[in-house]
Amino acid sequence: MKIVEGTSVDGPGLRTSIYLAGCAHQCPGCHNRATWPFDAGSDMTVDEIMETVLYDRFNVTLTGGDPLYQAEALIPLAHAIKEHELGIWCYTGYTFEQLSKMKDPHIRALLEYIDVLVDGPFIESERDTNLHFRGSANQRLIDIPSTLSSGQITLYQQ
């Protein structure tokens, strides 16, 4: 959909946020309804995206929409980001538990590149503007490397 450079709302510090099209969760109260259609936005190559990422050299946030609908296509991008020693946060409407039960090997492969996963749908009745980097109290900031190595969900410590 778009790339937002120098944002501070999608993770700590200044970040490059990459907004991806497509979301079937369609959470009531979503602030990004324009990203729901899977045919919205325009195709970009990894090289085109990396040109912007490397211009700023900020850590990256994958958001949308739900980036995990495009897990297979995002693996080369995530690999390129990590080759330049930049961090990756990812927002998803799925819970980590739901992702763990999916049989899609691309989701697991993409998770290997992610530092923090903001999981869970936005729930309007749990909306809390005092939370950092998430919109509703049910959503978690999960430290993915620690979670994958321990086998237990480890929350990101700010």
PDB file of C-alpha atoms in Angstrom:
ATOM      1  CA  MET A   1       0.000   0.000   0.000  1.00  0.00           C
ATOM      2  CA  LYS A   2       2.632   2.490   1.098  1.00  0.00           C
ATOM      3  CA  ILE A   3       5.916   2.988   2.905  1.00  0.00           C
ATOM      4  CA  VAL A   4       6.066   5.497   5.744  1.00  0.00           C
ATOM      5  CA  GLU A   5       9.560   6.702   6.580  1.00  0.00           C
ATOM      6  CA  GLY A   6      10.553   8.012   9.987  1.00  0.00           C
ATOM      7  CA  THR A   7       7.436   6.995  11.909  1.00  0.00           C
ATOM      8  CA  SER A   8       7.523   6.472  15.669  1.00  0.00           C
ATOM      9  CA  VAL A   9       4.153   4.806  16.253  1.00  0.00           C
ATOM     10  CA  ASP A  10       4.858   1.279  14.950  1.00  0.00           C
ATOM     11  CA  GLY A  11       7.682   0.334  17.317  1.00  0.00           C
ATOM     12  CA  PRO A  12      10.487   2.001  19.265  1.00  0.00           C
ATOM     13  CA  GLY A  13      12.549   4.770  17.692  1.00  0.00           C
ATOM     14  CA  LEU A  14      12.178   6.031  14.161  1.00  0.00           C
ATOM     15  CA  ARG A  15      11.132   3.267  11.796  1.00  0.00           C
ATOM     16  CA  THR A  16      10.297   2.548   8.202  1.00  0.00           C
ATOM     17  CA  SER A  17       6.794   1.091   8.193  1.00  0.00           C
ATOM     18  CA  ILE A  18       5.761  -0.986   5.213  1.00  0.00           C
ATOM     19  CA  TYR A  19       1.981  -1.186   4.859  1.00  0.00           C
ATOM     20  CA  LEU A  20       0.822  -4.259   2.976  1.00  0.00           C
ATOM     21  CA  ALA A  21      -2.540  -4.804   1.315  1.00  0.00           C
ATOM     22  CA  GLY A  22      -4.936  -7.512   2.359  1.00  0.00           C
ATOM     23  CA  CYS A  23      -6.699  -8.344   5.577  1.00  0.00           C
ATOM     24  CA  ALA A  24      -9.571 -10.757   6.111  1.00  0.00           C
ATOM     25  CA  HIS A  25      -9.743 -10.054   9.863  1.00  0.00           C
ATOM     26  CA  GLN A  26     -11.562  -6.762   9.168  1.00  0.00           C
ATOM     27  CA  CYS A  27     -11.642  -5.788  12.837  1.00  0.00           C
ATOM     28  CA  PRO A  28     -14.445  -3.371  13.760  1.00  0.00           C
ATOM     29  CA  GLY A  29     -12.871  -0.002  14.561  1.00  0.00           C
ATOM     30  CA  CYS A  30      -9.732  -0.708  12.510  1.00  0.00           C
ATOM     31  CA  HIS A  31      -7.842   2.500  11.762  1.00  0.00           C
ATOM     32  CA  ASN A  32      -6.527   1.135   8.470  1.00  0.00           C
ATOM     33  CA  ARG A  33      -9.594  -0.058   6.570  1.00  0.00           C
ATOM     34  CA  ALA A  34      -8.050   1.048   3.264  1.00  0.00           C
ATOM     35  CA  THR A  35      -5.596  -1.868   3.568  1.00  0.00           C
ATOM     36  CA  TRP A  36      -8.292  -4.555   3.701  1.00  0.00           C
ATOM     37  CA  PRO A  37      -8.677  -5.235  -0.046  1.00  0.00           C
ATOM     38  CA  PHE A  38      -6.137  -7.761  -1.267  1.00  0.00           C
ATOM     39  CA  ASP A  39      -5.924  -6.008  -4.631  1.00  0.00           C
ATOM     40  CA  ALA A  40      -5.188  -2.564  -3.157  1.00  0.00           C
ATOM     41  CA  GLY A  41      -1.800  -0.917  -3.508  1.00  0.00           C
ATOM     42  CA  SER A  42       0.784  -1.804  -6.118  1.00  0.00           C
ATOM     43  CA  ASP A  43       3.421  -4.472  -6.523  1.00  0.00           C
ATOM     44  CA  MET A  44       6.978  -3.589  -5.561  1.00  0.00           C
ATOM     45  CA  THR A  45      10.161  -5.592  -5.834  1.00  0.00           C
ATOM     46  CA  VAL A  46      12.409  -6.333  -2.879  1.00  0.00           C
ATOM     47  CA  ASP A  47      15.025  -4.051  -4.455  1.00  0.00           C
ATOM     48  CA  GLU A  48      12.546  -1.170  -4.712  1.00  0.00           C
ATOM     49  CA  ILE A  49      11.525  -1.528  -1.074  1.00  0.00           C
ATOM     50  CA  MET A  50      15.116  -1.945   0.088  1.00  0.00           C
ATOM     51  CA  GLU A  51      16.090   1.272  -1.667  1.00  0.00           C
ATOM     52  CA  THR A  52      13.807   3.157   0.731  1.00  0.00           C
ATOM     53  CA  VAL A  53      14.794   1.042   3.743  1.00  0.00           C
ATOM     54  CA  LEU A  54      18.501   1.607   3.138  1.00  0.00           C
ATOM     55  CA  TYR A  55      18.091   5.311   2.432  1.00  0.00           C
ATOM     56  CA  ASP A  56      16.851   5.815   5.994  1.00  0.00           C
ATOM     57  CA  ARG A  57      18.521   2.812   7.690  1.00  0.00           C
ATOM     58  CA  PHE A  58      15.729   2.707  10.288  1.00  0.00           C
ATOM     59  CA  ASN A  59      14.434  -0.534  11.738  1.00  0.00           C
ATOM     60  CA  VAL A  60      11.419  -1.828   9.840  1.00  0.00           C
ATOM     61  CA  THR A  61       7.810  -2.552  10.726  1.00  0.00           C
ATOM     62  CA  LEU A  62       5.632  -4.785   8.557  1.00  0.00           C
ATOM     63  CA  THR A  63       1.998  -3.812   8.978  1.00  0.00           C
ATOM     64  CA  GLY A  64      -1.091  -3.379   6.912  1.00  0.00           C
ATOM     65  CA  GLY A  65      -3.442  -5.101   6.334  1.00  0.00           C
ATOM     66  CA  ASP A  66      -1.989  -8.272   7.716  1.00  0.00           C
ATOM     67  CA  PRO A  67       1.506  -9.002   6.402  1.00  0.00           C
ATOM     68  CA  LEU A  68       1.213 -12.705   7.175  1.00  0.00           C
ATOM     69  CA  TYR A  69      -1.168 -13.151   4.250  1.00  0.00           C
ATOM     70  CA  GLN A  70       1.929 -12.443   2.142  1.00  0.00           C
ATOM     71  CA  ALA A  71       4.407 -14.465   4.209  1.00  0.00           C
ATOM     72  CA  GLU A  72       5.987 -16.264   1.255  1.00  0.00           C
ATOM     73  CA  ALA A  73       6.598 -13.023  -0.653  1.00  0.00           C
ATOM     74  CA  LEU A  74       7.985 -11.291   2.451  1.00  0.00           C
ATOM     75  CA  ILE A  75      10.686 -13.862   3.222  1.00  0.00           C
ATOM     76  CA  PRO A  76      13.210 -12.437   0.686  1.00  0.00           C
ATOM     77  CA  LEU A  77      12.497  -8.910   1.938  1.00  0.00           C
ATOM     78  CA  ALA A  78      12.948  -9.937   5.572  1.00  0.00           C
ATOM     79  CA  HIS A  79      16.195 -11.683   4.646  1.00  0.00           C
ATOM     80  CA  ALA A  80      17.474  -8.537   2.910  1.00  0.00           C
ATOM     81  CA  ILE A  81      16.520  -6.372   5.891  1.00  0.00           C
ATOM     82  CA  LYS A  82      18.376  -8.663   8.287  1.00  0.00           C
ATOM     83  CA  GLU A  83      21.430  -8.759   6.011  1.00  0.00           C
ATOM     84  CA  HIS A  84      21.712  -5.039   6.755  1.00  0.00           C
ATOM     85  CA  GLU A  85      21.397  -5.695  10.498  1.00  0.00           C
ATOM     86  CA  LEU A  86      18.063  -3.933  10.862  1.00  0.00           C
ATOM     87  CA  GLY A  87      15.315  -5.071  13.197  1.00  0.00           C
ATOM     88  CA  ILE A  88      11.845  -6.156  12.131  1.00  0.00           C
ATOM     89  CA  TRP A  89       8.547  -5.770  13.934  1.00  0.00           C
ATOM     90  CA  CYS A  90       5.407  -7.290  12.450  1.00  0.00           C
ATOM     91  CA  TYR A  91       1.723  -6.666  13.182  1.00  0.00           C
ATOM     92  CA  THR A  92      -0.830  -9.428  12.673  1.00  0.00           C
ATOM     93  CA  GLY A  93      -4.457 -10.035  13.527  1.00  0.00           C
ATOM     94  CA  TYR A  94      -3.605 -13.659  14.294  1.00  0.00           C
ATOM     95  CA  THR A  95      -2.514 -14.738  17.740  1.00  0.00           C
ATOM     96  CA  PHE A  96       0.827 -16.479  18.072  1.00  0.00           C
ATOM     97  CA  GLU A  97      -1.060 -19.616  19.114  1.00  0.00           C
ATOM     98  CA  GLN A  98      -3.082 -19.553  15.879  1.00  0.00           C
ATOM     99  CA  LEU A  99       0.081 -19.086  13.829  1.00  0.00           C
ATOM    100  CA  SER A 100       1.735 -21.997  15.629  1.00  0.00           C
ATOM    101  CA  LYS A 101      -1.082 -24.322  14.528  1.00  0.00           C
ATOM    102  CA  MET A 102      -0.949 -23.290  10.863  1.00  0.00           C
ATOM    103  CA  LYS A 103       0.714 -25.697   8.503  1.00  0.00           C
ATOM    104  CA  ASP A 104       2.084 -22.973   6.225  1.00  0.00           C
ATOM    105  CA  PRO A 105       5.895 -23.318   6.285  1.00  0.00           C
ATOM    106  CA  HIS A 106       6.262 -19.760   4.971  1.00  0.00           C
ATOM    107  CA  ILE A 107       4.772 -18.286   8.135  1.00  0.00           C
ATOM    108  CA  ARG A 108       7.272 -20.156  10.293  1.00  0.00           C
ATOM    109  CA  ALA A 109      10.108 -19.122   7.965  1.00  0.00           C
ATOM    110  CA  LEU A 110       9.058 -15.465   8.131  1.00  0.00           C
ATOM    111  CA  LEU A 111       8.771 -15.590  11.926  1.00  0.00           C
ATOM    112  CA  GLU A 112      12.458 -16.576  12.052  1.00  0.00           C
ATOM    113  CA  TYR A 113      13.303 -13.052  10.809  1.00  0.00           C
ATOM    114  CA  ILE A 114      10.929 -11.138  13.087  1.00  0.00           C
ATOM    115  CA  ASP A 115      12.154  -9.593  16.326  1.00  0.00           C
ATOM    116  CA  VAL A 116       8.792  -8.556  17.770  1.00  0.00           C
ATOM    117  CA  LEU A 117       5.357  -9.758  16.742  1.00  0.00           C
ATOM    118  CA  VAL A 118       2.388  -7.621  17.728  1.00  0.00           C
ATOM    119  CA  ASP A 119      -0.297 -10.282  17.732  1.00  0.00           C
ATOM    120  CA  GLY A 120      -4.047 -10.480  17.957  1.00  0.00           C
ATOM    121  CA  PRO A 121      -6.970  -8.682  16.395  1.00  0.00           C
ATOM    122  CA  PHE A 122      -7.864  -5.138  17.323  1.00  0.00           C
ATOM    123  CA  ILE A 123     -10.825  -5.382  19.705  1.00  0.00           C
ATOM    124  CA  GLU A 124     -12.678  -2.112  19.898  1.00  0.00           C
ATOM    125  CA  SER A 125     -14.031  -2.753  23.415  1.00  0.00           C
ATOM    126  CA  GLU A 126     -10.437  -3.250  24.627  1.00  0.00           C
ATOM    127  CA  ARG A 127      -9.096  -0.119  22.913  1.00  0.00           C
ATOM    128  CA  ASP A 128      -6.530   1.615  25.118  1.00  0.00           C
ATOM    129  CA  THR A 129      -4.713   4.722  23.915  1.00  0.00           C
ATOM    130  CA  ASN A 130      -2.219   4.431  26.792  1.00  0.00           C
ATOM    131  CA  LEU A 131      -0.675   1.233  25.420  1.00  0.00           C
ATOM    132  CA  HIS A 132       2.600   1.466  23.548  1.00  0.00           C
ATOM    133  CA  PHE A 133       2.625   0.212  19.963  1.00  0.00           C
ATOM    134  CA  ARG A 134      -0.752  -1.531  20.028  1.00  0.00           C
ATOM    135  CA  GLY A 135      -4.370  -0.503  19.961  1.00  0.00           C
ATOM    136  CA  SER A 136      -6.184  -2.894  22.270  1.00  0.00           C
ATOM    137  CA  ALA A 137      -5.333  -4.610  25.548  1.00  0.00           C
ATOM    138  CA  ASN A 138      -5.581  -8.129  24.094  1.00  0.00           C
ATOM    139  CA  GLN A 139      -2.683  -7.513  21.729  1.00  0.00           C
ATOM    140  CA  ARG A 140       0.777  -8.596  22.848  1.00  0.00           C
ATOM    141  CA  LEU A 141       4.321  -7.574  21.989  1.00  0.00           C
ATOM    142  CA  ILE A 142       6.037 -10.941  21.643  1.00  0.00           C
ATOM    143  CA  ASP A 143       9.814 -11.353  21.610  1.00  0.00           C
ATOM    144  CA  ILE A 144       9.953 -13.882  18.781  1.00  0.00           C
ATOM    145  CA  PRO A 145      13.595 -15.061  19.050  1.00  0.00           C
ATOM    146  CA  SER A 146      13.138 -15.824  22.770  1.00  0.00           C
ATOM    147  CA  THR A 147       9.739 -17.405  22.185  1.00  0.00           C
ATOM    148  CA  LEU A 148      11.002 -19.664  19.399  1.00  0.00           C
ATOM    149  CA  SER A 149      14.068 -20.752  21.359  1.00  0.00           C
ATOM    150  CA  SER A 150      12.249 -21.421  24.650  1.00  0.00           C
ATOM    151  CA  GLY A 151       8.989 -22.760  23.262  1.00  0.00           C
ATOM    152  CA  GLN A 152       7.085 -20.421  25.587  1.00  0.00           C
ATOM    153  CA  ILE A 153       5.696 -17.006  24.774  1.00  0.00           C
ATOM    154  CA  THR A 154       8.087 -14.335  25.976  1.00  0.00           C
ATOM    155  CA  LEU A 155       6.831 -10.781  25.979  1.00  0.00           C
ATOM    156  CA  TYR A 156       8.995  -7.967  24.668  1.00  0.00           C
ATOM    157  CA  GLN A 157      10.404  -5.825  27.457  1.00  0.00           C
ATOM    158  CA  GLN A 158      10.434  -2.116  26.661  1.00  0.00           C
TER     159      GLN A 158
END
